[in-house]
Amino acid sequence: MNFTLYLSKALSLSLSLSLRVIETFGDLMSLVTLTHHGRILGLSLNNPPVNSLGLALRHVLYEALQAAFANPEIDAVLLTGSAKVFSGGADITEFDKPQARAEPGLMTLINLIEAAPKIVVAGIEGTCMGGGFELALACHYRVCSTAASVALPEIKLGLIPGAGGTQKLPRLIDLEAAFNFMLKGEPVKGAELARMGVVDHLIEGEFVQGAFDFTALLVAQDKPLTRIRDRKVDYPNHQAFLDFAKNTVKTTAPHYPAPLALIESLEAACTLPFEDGMKAERKLFIDLMGTPQCKAMRHAFFAERSSSKIPDVADDTPTRPIQAVGVVGAGTMGGGIAMNFLNAGIAVKLIDTQQAMLDKGVATIRKNYENTLKKGKLSQADLDQRMALLSSTLDFKDLGDVDMAIEAVFEDMGVKEKVFHQLDAVLKPGAILATNTSTLDVNRIALTTKRASDVIGTHFFSPANVMKLLEVVRGDKTAKDVLATVMKLAKTIKKTAVVSGVCDGFIGNRMLEHYVRMSVLLVEEGASPAQVDQALEKWGMVMGPFRMNDLAGNDIGWAIRKRRYVEKPQVIYSRLADAICEAGRFGQKTGLGWYRYESGSRKALVDPVVTDIIDQYRKAQSIAPKKFTDAEIVERTIYALINEGARIVEEGMAMRASDVDVVYLTGYGFPVFRGGPMKYADEVGLFQVCASMKRFHEASHDDFWQPAALLQACLVNSKSLT
Ligand code: NAD
């Protein structure tokens, strides 16, 4: 017989504390649902959306478990979650709050289960992460569904599992497999979990019934209360493996302390009694919590979550349905943008001015999918399904039924205005008109239509089907529901969206301009492009500025600078970058740029011709080259990002400093262990950051180096930026 009881029933089985719990937690009694199958009690976590192990749930679960253990009519307990999620682990809203440390803590629950007088089985159907999995590891047996998805993802926050994961997993499965599982932090699916020995039984049919049947069988066969903690790590010559692992992570992840801590903790599991290993894990966990890398990674995690929140747009703002999208311009960006929607099952109509352009665009999309298919990451059926959602046309009238049109034509105001005029004429009422412009004024584009409130900027990054960042540009007249719709759509197409106001370059490129400007000035003054790149790459940037410019095309920056020389003559640029372009060195696409590239290779090779161009330029400008340390290079370039980022926040072009960090982390290869430029400024200390900026100002008379008002205000008020 199946029936659900509220906790009050469970508490009536318990002898103590029940009233206090009800008083303390009010109406939270339904956090655990009880189901009786004969003499087996099902305890199902019921704390949507992800069954996070917050204080209230921990309390209720503790009481329910105690009651079950004390009840002579119960032989075994089956602990489950919902069909979608067993438990997502710790409640992240409790991070850094007293609730996180309040009893009963996760370890108390784990200890309670491990001391249980009767069998406890974990039934994992759906997602099971972090602390949720550590709870399952405390159980005597584990079963899972084929759809189960289990991970210990702490490494992604700069941590290691802290509730026994590192001590128990190597006692349960192969040491090497346990190491890789925790080092990657990626979810592993049901069948693989069974193969690895993480679970005792894989249920392929109806899950809950199967889990109860399995538990009943254990009871019937009088199976022992097996505890992982009582086992020993069984791995021949563990020390050789751990030494090898140590050397590997030292070279592959030199900036991250967590992988080394993980190995140390695994070493403790191999060599120490269980309780001592637990103490070692705890200490390593706490030490990691205090590292700047962990703080930065946690900041990055929360920053990304908060970037979708817009203070003046309520979460429940109604959104417009988007089932079909028109993409105008079948070039580099248009094709990539289209793929995002096709991947998400949204129909796309591609439009261009000539059939040849359309054919090329469609062929590129197909080729991209075929490459993914060859790598085994896409099935033929998926490829066919995606291509079937794609159609193309030369006639704007065919866009009459799309819910949104995204323009990705040439970066020219005249061309864009014409396209928006055409879109305005054919799109149905309520359709959203978006532009992918990188530099043009979205407000001006909006005013070419009779529906400026339906116009918005969607600034994708190249390659648009790969890069996670999407800058959503909010025009002066953009309607709130248009903004809410696009933010929701960004989630559907798996982008990280950050809202930017209308300004030149929006958030990312506006900051980048000064970063690149300072990089070229450093070379003018005496550094080499390779030294600047290497200093920044050693510091953690995925790619130095000169390699990046060679990849993006030096001609793009050149065109922008020519405009700047007229519009903003006060900004100090080195003309060295122009000399590189004047020599026809546009980067990888011409085989020559700041470096030279051999045919078919992306490897940047130092070119004596560039060294010569630089020498001649310095001579012509009477510049005596100076020597720079790597630290000086990092300061000058990264502080440029900080100053412009702070100005962007101060002007309200970014909603919060952490949004600036998200832009740099997801779109510009900024190292996650440094948390983004704003977080890094806080980590260095604003006093020191401002002092260096003032020093740069004195030396260069470049007004850019006046510290942003926001930095000075935070400094004076002892506040942090993030
Ligand atoms: P592209 O030259 O590769 O493609 C532009 C396409 O638009 C061409 O196929 C062209 O035929 C078509 N087109 C031109 N006028 C048209 C019209 N009136 N109607 C329909 N189609 C027309 O350019 P791209 O690199 O894809 O850039 C497109 C836009 O995206 C630009 O605004 C650019 O600034 C922006 N952007 C580019 C990048 C990048 O890295 N390439 C990154 C972000 C944003």
Coordinates of C-alpha atoms in Angstrom, one line a residue, residues 46 129 144 164 207 225 251 267 300 373 435 482 579 659 677 702 704:
N46 CA 10.7 17.1 -1.2
M129 CA 25.5 16.3 -6.7
C144 CA 20.1 4.2 -9.3
G164 CA 33.7 12.3 3.3
F207 CA 12.3 3.2 -10.4
L225 CA 24.9 -3.2 7.2
T251 CA 51.8 21.2 -15.0
E267 CA 46.7 10.1 0.0
A300 CA 32.2 33.7 -10.5
L373 CA 28.9 14.2 -36.2
T435 CA 20.7 43.8 -33.8
V482 CA 11.2 42.3 -24.6
A579 CA 52.2 50.4 -39.0
D659 CA 28.3 41.5 -14.4
P677 CA 38.7 42.1 -13.3
D702 CA 46.9 59.9 -20.1
F704 CA 42.4 57.6 -18.8

